[in-house]
Structure formats: structure tokens, C-alpha cells
mmCIF file of N, CA and C in Angstrom:
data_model
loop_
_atom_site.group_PDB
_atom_site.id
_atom_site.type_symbol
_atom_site.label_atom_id
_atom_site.label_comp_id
_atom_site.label_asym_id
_atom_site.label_seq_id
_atom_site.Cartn_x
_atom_site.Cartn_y
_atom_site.Cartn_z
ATOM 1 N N UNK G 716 40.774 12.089 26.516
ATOM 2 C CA UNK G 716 40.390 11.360 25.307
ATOM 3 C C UNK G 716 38.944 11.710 24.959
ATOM 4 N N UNK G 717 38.634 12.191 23.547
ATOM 5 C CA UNK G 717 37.383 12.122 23.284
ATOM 6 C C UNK G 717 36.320 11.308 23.229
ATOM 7 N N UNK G 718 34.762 11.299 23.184
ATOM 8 C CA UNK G 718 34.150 10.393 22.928
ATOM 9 C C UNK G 718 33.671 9.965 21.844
ATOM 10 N N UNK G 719 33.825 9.209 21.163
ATOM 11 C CA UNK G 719 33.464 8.606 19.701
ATOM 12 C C UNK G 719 32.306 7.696 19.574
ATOM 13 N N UNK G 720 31.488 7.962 18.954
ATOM 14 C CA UNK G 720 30.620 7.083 18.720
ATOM 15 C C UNK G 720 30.756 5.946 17.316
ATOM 16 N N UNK G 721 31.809 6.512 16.227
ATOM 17 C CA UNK G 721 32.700 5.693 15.374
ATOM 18 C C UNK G 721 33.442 4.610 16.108
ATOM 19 N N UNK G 722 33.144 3.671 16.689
ATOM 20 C CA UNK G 722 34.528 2.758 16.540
ATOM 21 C C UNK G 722 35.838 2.860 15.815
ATOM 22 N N UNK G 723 34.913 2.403 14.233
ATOM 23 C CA UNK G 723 36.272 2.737 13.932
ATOM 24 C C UNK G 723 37.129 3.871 13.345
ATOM 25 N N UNK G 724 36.578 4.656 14.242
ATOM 26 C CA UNK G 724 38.036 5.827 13.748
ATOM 27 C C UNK G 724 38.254 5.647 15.024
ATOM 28 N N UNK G 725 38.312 5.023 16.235
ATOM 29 C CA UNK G 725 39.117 4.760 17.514
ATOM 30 C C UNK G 725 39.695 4.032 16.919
ATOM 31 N N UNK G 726 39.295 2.786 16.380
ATOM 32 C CA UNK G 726 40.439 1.273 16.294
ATOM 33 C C UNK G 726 41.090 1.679 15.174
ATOM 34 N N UNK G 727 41.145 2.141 14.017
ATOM 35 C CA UNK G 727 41.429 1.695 12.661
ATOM 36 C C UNK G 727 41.953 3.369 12.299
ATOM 37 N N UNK G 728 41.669 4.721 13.288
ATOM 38 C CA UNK G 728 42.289 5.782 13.311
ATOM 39 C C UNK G 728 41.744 6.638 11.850
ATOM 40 N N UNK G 729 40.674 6.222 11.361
ATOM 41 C CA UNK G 729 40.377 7.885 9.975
ATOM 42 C C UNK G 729 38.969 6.979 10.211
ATOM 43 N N UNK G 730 38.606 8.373 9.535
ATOM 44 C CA UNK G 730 37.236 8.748 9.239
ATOM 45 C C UNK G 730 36.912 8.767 7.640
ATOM 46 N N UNK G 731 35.414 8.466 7.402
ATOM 47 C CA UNK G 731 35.282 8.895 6.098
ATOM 48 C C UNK G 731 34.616 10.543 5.906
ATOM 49 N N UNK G 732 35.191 11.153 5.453
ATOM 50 C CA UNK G 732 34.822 12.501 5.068
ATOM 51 C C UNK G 732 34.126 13.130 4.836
ATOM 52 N N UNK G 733 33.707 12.633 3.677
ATOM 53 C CA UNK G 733 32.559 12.849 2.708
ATOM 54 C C UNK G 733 31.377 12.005 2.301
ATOM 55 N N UNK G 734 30.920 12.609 1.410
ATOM 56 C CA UNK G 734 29.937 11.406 0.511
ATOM 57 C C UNK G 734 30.499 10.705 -0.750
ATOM 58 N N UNK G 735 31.669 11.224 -1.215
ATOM 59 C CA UNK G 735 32.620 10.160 -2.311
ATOM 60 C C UNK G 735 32.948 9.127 -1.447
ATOM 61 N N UNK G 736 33.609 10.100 -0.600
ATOM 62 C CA UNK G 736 34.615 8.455 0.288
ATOM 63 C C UNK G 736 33.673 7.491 0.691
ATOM 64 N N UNK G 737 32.106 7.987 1.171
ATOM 65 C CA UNK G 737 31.806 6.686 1.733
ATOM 66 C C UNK G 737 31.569 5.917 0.630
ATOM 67 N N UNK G 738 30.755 6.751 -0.329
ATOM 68 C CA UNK G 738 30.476 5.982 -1.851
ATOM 69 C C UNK G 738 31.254 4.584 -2.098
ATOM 70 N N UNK G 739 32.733 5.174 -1.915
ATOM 71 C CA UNK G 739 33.508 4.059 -2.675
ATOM 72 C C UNK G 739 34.131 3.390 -1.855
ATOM 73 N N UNK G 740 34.027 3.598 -0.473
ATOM 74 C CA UNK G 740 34.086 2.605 0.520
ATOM 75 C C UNK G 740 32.758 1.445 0.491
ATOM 76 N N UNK G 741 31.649 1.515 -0.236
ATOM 77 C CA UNK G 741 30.231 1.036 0.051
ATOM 78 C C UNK G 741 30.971 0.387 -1.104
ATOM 79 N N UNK G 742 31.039 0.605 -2.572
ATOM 80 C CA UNK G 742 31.506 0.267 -3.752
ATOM 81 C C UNK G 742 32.517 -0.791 -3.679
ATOM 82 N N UNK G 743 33.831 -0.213 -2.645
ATOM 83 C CA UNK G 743 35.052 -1.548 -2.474
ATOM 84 C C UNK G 743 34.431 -2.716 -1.968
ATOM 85 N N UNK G 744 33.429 -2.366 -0.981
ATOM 86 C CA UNK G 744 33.337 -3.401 0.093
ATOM 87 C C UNK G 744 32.069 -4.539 -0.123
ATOM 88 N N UNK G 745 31.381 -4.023 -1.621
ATOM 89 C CA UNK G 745 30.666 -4.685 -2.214
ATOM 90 C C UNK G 745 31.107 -5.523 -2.727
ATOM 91 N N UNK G 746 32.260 -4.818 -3.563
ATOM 92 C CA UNK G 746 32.899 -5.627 -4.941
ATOM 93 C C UNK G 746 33.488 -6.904 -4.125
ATOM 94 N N UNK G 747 34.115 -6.181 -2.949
ATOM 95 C CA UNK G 747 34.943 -7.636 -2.314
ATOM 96 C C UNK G 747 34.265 -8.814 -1.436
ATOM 97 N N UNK G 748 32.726 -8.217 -1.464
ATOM 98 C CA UNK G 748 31.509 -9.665 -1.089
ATOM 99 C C UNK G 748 31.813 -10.387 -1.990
ATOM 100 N N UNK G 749 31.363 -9.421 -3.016
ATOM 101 C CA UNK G 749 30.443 -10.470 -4.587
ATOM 102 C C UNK G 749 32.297 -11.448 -5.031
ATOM 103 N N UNK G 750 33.224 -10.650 -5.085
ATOM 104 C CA UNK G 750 34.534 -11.578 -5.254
ATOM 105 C C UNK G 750 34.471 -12.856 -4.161
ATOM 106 N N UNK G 751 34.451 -12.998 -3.200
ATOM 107 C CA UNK G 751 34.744 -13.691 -2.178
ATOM 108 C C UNK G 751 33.823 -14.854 -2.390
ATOM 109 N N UNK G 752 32.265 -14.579 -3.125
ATOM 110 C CA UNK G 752 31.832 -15.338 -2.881
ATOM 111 C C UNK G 752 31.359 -16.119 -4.262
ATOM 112 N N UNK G 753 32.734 -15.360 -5.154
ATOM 113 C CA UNK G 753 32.613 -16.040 -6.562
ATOM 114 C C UNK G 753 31.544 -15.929 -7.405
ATOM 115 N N UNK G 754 30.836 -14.566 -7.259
ATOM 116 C CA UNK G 754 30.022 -14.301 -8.095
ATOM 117 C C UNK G 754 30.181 -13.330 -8.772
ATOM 118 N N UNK G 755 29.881 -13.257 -10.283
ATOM 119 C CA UNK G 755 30.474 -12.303 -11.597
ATOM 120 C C UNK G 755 29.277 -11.105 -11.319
ATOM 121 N N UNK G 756 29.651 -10.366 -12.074
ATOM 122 C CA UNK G 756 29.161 -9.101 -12.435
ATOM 123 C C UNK G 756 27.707 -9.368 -13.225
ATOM 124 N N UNK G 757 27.863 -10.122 -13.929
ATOM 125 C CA UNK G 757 26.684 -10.575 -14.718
ATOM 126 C C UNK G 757 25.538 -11.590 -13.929
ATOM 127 N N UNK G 758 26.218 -12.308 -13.235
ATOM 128 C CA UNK G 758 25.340 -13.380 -11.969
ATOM 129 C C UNK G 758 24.613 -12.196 -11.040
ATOM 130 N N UNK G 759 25.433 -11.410 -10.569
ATOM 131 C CA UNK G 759 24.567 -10.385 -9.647
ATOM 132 C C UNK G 759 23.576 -9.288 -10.409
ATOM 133 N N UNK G 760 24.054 -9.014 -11.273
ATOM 134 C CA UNK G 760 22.997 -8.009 -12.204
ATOM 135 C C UNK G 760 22.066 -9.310 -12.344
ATOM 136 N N UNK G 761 21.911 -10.659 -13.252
ATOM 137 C CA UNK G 761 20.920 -11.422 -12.975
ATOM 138 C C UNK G 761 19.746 -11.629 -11.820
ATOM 139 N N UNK G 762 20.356 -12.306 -11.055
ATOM 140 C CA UNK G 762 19.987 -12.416 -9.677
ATOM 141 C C UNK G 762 19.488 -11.540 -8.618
ATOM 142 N N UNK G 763 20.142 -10.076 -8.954
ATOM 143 C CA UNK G 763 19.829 -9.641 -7.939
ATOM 144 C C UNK G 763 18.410 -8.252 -8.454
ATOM 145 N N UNK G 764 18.077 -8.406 -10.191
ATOM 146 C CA UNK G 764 17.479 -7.734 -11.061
ATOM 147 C C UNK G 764 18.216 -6.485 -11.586
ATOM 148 N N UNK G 765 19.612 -5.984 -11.250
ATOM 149 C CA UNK G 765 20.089 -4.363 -11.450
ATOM 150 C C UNK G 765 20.803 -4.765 -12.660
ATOM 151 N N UNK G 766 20.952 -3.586 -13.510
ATOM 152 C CA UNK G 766 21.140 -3.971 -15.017
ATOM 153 C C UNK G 766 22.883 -4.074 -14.679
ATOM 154 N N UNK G 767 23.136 -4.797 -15.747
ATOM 155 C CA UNK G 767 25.169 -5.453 -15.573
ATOM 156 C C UNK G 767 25.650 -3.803 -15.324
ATOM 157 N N UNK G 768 25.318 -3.229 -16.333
ATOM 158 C CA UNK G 768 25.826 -1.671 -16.569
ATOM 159 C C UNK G 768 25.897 -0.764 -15.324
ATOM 160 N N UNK G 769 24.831 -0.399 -14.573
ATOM 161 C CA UNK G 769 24.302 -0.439 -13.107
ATOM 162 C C UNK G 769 25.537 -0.888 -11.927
ATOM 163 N N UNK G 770 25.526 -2.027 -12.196
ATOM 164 C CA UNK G 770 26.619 -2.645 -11.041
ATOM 165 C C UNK G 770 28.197 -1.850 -11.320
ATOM 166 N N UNK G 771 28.268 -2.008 -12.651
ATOM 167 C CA UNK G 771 30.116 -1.780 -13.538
ATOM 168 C C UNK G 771 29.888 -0.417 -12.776
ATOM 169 N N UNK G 772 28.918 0.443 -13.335
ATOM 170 C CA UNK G 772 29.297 1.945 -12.930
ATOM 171 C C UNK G 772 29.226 2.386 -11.324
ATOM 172 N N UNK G 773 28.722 1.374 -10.479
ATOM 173 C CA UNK G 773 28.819 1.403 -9.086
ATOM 174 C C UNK G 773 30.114 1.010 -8.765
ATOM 175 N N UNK G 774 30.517 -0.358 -9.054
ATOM 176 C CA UNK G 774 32.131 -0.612 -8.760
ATOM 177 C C UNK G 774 32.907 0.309 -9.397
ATOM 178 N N UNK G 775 33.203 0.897 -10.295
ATOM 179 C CA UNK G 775 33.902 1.345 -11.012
ATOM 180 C C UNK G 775 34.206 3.529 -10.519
ATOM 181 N N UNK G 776 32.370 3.612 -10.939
ATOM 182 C CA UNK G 776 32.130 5.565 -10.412
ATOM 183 C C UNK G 776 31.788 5.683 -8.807
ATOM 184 N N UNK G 777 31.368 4.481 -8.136
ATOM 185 C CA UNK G 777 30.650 4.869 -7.302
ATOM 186 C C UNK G 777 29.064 5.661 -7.462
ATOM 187 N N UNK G 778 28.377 4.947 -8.264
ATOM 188 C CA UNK G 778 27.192 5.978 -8.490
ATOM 189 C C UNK G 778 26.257 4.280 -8.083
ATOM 190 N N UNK G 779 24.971 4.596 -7.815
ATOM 191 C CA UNK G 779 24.172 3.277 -7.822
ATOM 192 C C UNK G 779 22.570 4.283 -7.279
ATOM 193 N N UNK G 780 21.705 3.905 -7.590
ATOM 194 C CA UNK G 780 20.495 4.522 -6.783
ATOM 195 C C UNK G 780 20.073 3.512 -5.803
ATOM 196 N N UNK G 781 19.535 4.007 -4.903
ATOM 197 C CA UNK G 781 19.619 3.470 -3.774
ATOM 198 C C UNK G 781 18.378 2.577 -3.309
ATOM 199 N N UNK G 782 17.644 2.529 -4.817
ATOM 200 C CA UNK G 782 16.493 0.825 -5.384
ATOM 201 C C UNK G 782 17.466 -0.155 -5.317
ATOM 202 N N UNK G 783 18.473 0.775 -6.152
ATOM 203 C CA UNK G 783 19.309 -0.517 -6.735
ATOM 204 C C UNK G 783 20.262 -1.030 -5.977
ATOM 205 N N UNK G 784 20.825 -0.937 -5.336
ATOM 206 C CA UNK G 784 21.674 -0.666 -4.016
ATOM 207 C C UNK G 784 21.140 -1.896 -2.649
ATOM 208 N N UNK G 785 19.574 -1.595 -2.609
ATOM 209 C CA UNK G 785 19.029 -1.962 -1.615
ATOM 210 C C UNK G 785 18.925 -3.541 -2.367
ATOM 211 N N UNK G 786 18.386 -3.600 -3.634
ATOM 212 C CA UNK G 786 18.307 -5.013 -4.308
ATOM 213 C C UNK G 786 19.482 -5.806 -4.280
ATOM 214 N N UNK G 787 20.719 -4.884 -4.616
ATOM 215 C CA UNK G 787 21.803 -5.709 -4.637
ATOM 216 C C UNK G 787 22.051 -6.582 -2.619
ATOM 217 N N UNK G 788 22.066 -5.778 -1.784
ATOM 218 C CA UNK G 788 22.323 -5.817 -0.339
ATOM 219 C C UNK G 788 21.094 -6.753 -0.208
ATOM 220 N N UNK G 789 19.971 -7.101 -0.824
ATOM 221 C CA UNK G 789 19.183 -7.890 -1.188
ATOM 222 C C UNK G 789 19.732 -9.605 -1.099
ATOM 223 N N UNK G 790 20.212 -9.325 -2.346
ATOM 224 C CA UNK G 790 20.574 -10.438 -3.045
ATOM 225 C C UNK G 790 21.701 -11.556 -1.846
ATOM 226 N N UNK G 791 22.261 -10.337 -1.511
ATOM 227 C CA UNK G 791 23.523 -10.794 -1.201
ATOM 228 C C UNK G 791 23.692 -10.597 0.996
ATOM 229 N N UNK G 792 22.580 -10.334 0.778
ATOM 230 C CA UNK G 792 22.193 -10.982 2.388
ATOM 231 C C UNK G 792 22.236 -9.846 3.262
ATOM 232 N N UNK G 793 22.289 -8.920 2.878
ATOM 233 C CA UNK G 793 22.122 -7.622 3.519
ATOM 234 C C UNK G 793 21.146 -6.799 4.336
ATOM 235 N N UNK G 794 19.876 -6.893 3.621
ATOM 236 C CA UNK G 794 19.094 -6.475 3.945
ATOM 237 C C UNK G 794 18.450 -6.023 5.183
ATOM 238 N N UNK G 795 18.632 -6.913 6.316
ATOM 239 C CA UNK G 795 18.979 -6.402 7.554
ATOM 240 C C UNK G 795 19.845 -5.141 7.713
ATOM 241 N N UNK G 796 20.958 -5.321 7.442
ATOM 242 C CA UNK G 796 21.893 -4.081 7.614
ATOM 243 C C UNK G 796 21.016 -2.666 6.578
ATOM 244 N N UNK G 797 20.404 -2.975 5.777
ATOM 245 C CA UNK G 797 19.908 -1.727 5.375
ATOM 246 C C UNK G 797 18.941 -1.106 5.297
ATOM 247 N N UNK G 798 18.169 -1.781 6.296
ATOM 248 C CA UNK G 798 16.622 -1.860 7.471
ATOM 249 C C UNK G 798 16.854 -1.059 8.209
ATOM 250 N N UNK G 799 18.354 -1.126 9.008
ATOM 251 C CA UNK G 799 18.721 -0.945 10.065
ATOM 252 C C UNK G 799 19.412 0.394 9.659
ATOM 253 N N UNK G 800 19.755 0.831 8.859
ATOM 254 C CA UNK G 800 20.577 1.743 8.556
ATOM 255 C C UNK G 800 20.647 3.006 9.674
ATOM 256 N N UNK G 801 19.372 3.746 9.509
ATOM 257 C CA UNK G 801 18.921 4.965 10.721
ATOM 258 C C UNK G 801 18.301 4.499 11.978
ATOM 259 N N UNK G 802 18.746 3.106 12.247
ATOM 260 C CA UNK G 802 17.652 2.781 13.462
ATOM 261 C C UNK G 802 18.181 3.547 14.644
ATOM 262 N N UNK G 803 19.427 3.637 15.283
ATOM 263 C CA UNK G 803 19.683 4.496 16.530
ATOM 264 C C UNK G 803 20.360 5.619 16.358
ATOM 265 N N UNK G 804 19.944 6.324 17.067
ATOM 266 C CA UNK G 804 19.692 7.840 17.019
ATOM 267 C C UNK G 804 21.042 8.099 17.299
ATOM 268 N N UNK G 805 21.559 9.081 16.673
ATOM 269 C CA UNK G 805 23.345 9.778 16.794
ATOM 270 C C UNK G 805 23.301 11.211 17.184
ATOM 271 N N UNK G 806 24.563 11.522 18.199
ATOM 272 C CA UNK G 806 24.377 12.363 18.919
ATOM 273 C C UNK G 806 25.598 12.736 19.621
ATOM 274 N N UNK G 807 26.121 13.910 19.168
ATOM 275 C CA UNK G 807 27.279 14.254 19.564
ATOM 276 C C UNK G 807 27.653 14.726 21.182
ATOM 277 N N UNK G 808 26.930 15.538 21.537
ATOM 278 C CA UNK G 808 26.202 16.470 22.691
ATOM 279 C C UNK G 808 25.446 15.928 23.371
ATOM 280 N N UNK G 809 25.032 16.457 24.675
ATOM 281 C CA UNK G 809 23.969 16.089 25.986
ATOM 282 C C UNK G 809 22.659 17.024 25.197
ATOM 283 N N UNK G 810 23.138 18.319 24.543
ATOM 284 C CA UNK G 810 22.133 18.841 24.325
ATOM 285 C C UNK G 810 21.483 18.468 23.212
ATOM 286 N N UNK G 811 22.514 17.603 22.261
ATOM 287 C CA UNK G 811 21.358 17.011 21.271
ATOM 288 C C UNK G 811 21.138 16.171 21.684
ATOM 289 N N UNK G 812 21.563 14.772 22.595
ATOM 290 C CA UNK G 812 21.003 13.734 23.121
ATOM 291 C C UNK G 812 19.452 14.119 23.703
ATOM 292 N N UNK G 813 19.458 15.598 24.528
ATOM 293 C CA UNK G 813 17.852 16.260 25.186
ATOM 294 C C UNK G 813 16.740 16.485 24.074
ATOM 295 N N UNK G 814 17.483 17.330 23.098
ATOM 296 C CA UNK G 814 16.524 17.322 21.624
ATOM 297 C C UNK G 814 15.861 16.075 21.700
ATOM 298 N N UNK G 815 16.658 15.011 21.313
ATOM 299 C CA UNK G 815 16.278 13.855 20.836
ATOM 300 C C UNK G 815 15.343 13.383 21.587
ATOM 301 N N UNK G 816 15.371 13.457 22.898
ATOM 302 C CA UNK G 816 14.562 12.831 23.230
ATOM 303 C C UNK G 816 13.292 13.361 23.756
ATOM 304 N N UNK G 817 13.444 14.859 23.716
ATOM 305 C CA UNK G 817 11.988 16.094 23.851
ATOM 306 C C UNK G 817 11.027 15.381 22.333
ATOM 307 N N UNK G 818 11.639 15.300 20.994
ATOM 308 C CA UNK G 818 11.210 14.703 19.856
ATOM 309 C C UNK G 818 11.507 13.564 19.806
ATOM 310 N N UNK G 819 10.569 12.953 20.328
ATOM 311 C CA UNK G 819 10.914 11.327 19.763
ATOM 312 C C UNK G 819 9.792 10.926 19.602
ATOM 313 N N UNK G 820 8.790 11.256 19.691
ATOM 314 C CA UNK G 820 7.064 11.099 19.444
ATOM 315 C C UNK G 820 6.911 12.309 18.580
ATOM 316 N N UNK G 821 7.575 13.049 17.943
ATOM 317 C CA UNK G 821 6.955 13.542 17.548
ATOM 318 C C UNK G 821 6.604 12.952 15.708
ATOM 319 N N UNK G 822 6.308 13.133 14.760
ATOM 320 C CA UNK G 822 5.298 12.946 13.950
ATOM 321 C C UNK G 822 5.948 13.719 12.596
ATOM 322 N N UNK G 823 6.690 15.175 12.900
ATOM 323 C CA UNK G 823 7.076 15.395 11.731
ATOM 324 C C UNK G 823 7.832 16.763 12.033
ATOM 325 N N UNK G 824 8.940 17.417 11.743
ATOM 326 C CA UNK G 824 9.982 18.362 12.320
ATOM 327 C C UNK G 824 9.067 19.614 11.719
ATOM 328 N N UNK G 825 9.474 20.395 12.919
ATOM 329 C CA UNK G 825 9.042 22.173 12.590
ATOM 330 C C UNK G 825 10.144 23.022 12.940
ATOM 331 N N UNK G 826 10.422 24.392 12.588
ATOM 332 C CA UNK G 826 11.280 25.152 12.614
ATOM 333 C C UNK G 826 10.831 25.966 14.360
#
């Protein structure tokens, strides 16, 4: 058996692919906060400052910039989780686990 550092593609069996899929995995899993917790499209563009238009074309294209993104995850109690986003280091290999940790003081990447 391999080692995964995904959970869930052990428990739940797929992966996301790309950068669409996660897009609109980030996009579903928004829309189904702000539903759950009975707040409109227009309450969160309010509240959370991102224009109504902004939000529609995030639920809808998957597009959002990632000001706006962070305000919404803001609003809606996130913010921790997107503090945290790059906090521990990923690593497929022993030999990138060694990289990682030859650079971990270091200050800024060189070739």
C-alpha cells in the first residue's frame, strides 16, 4: 500500500487534479456554508465587502481573487484555515523530506 499524505483520496478514493477541479470544489463548498447558514448572495457580498457580482461569478465560473476569497473565508469564519494554508511542509520522498530540511532557515531559494 502506498503512502498518502491526502487522507482523502485514502478514505473518499479521488483526487483533485487540477486547478479547475480544486477551484470548484473551493466554489461548491463555499456555496454550501453560506446555504447552510442561510445567508444570500447579497448578505455576503455586504458583509463580507466583495461585490454581489464577485461572489455569482465565483459560485457560478469558479474565478474569485484571492483578496476576495480571503475576505469572504473572513466573514464566514475561516480565516484560520487560510493562515494556515502552507503551514506544513509536503513531501513525497525521504529525499525531499532532506531538502526540506537542509532549507528551512534559509531566507530565499537559489538555483
Amino acid at each position: 500500500m502506498e503512502i498518502n499524505d491526502n487522507i482523502l483520496d485514502d478514505v473518499f478514493g479521488y483526487t483533485l487534479e487540477n486547478d479547475e477541479d480544486i477551484a470548484e470544489k473551493i466554489a461548491h463548498d463555499l456555496r454550501s456554508r453560506r446555504i447552510e447558514r442561510n445567508i444570500s448572495r447579497a448578505v455576503l457580498a455586504k458583509e463580507s465587502g466583495v461585490a454581489l457580482a464577485n461572489i455569482v461569478r465565483f459560485e457560478n465560473s469558479h474565478f474569485i481573487s484571492l483578496q476576495n476569497l480571503i475576505k469572504i473565508a473572513m466573514y464566514l469564519g475561516y480565516s484560520g484555515e487560510m493562515k494556515n494554508l502552507f503551514v506544513q511542509q509536503k513531501y513525497d520522498t525521504l529525499e525531499e523530506l532532506e531538502i526540506i530540511k537542509k532549507n528551512m532557515n534559509k531566507k530565499r531559494a537559489r538555483k
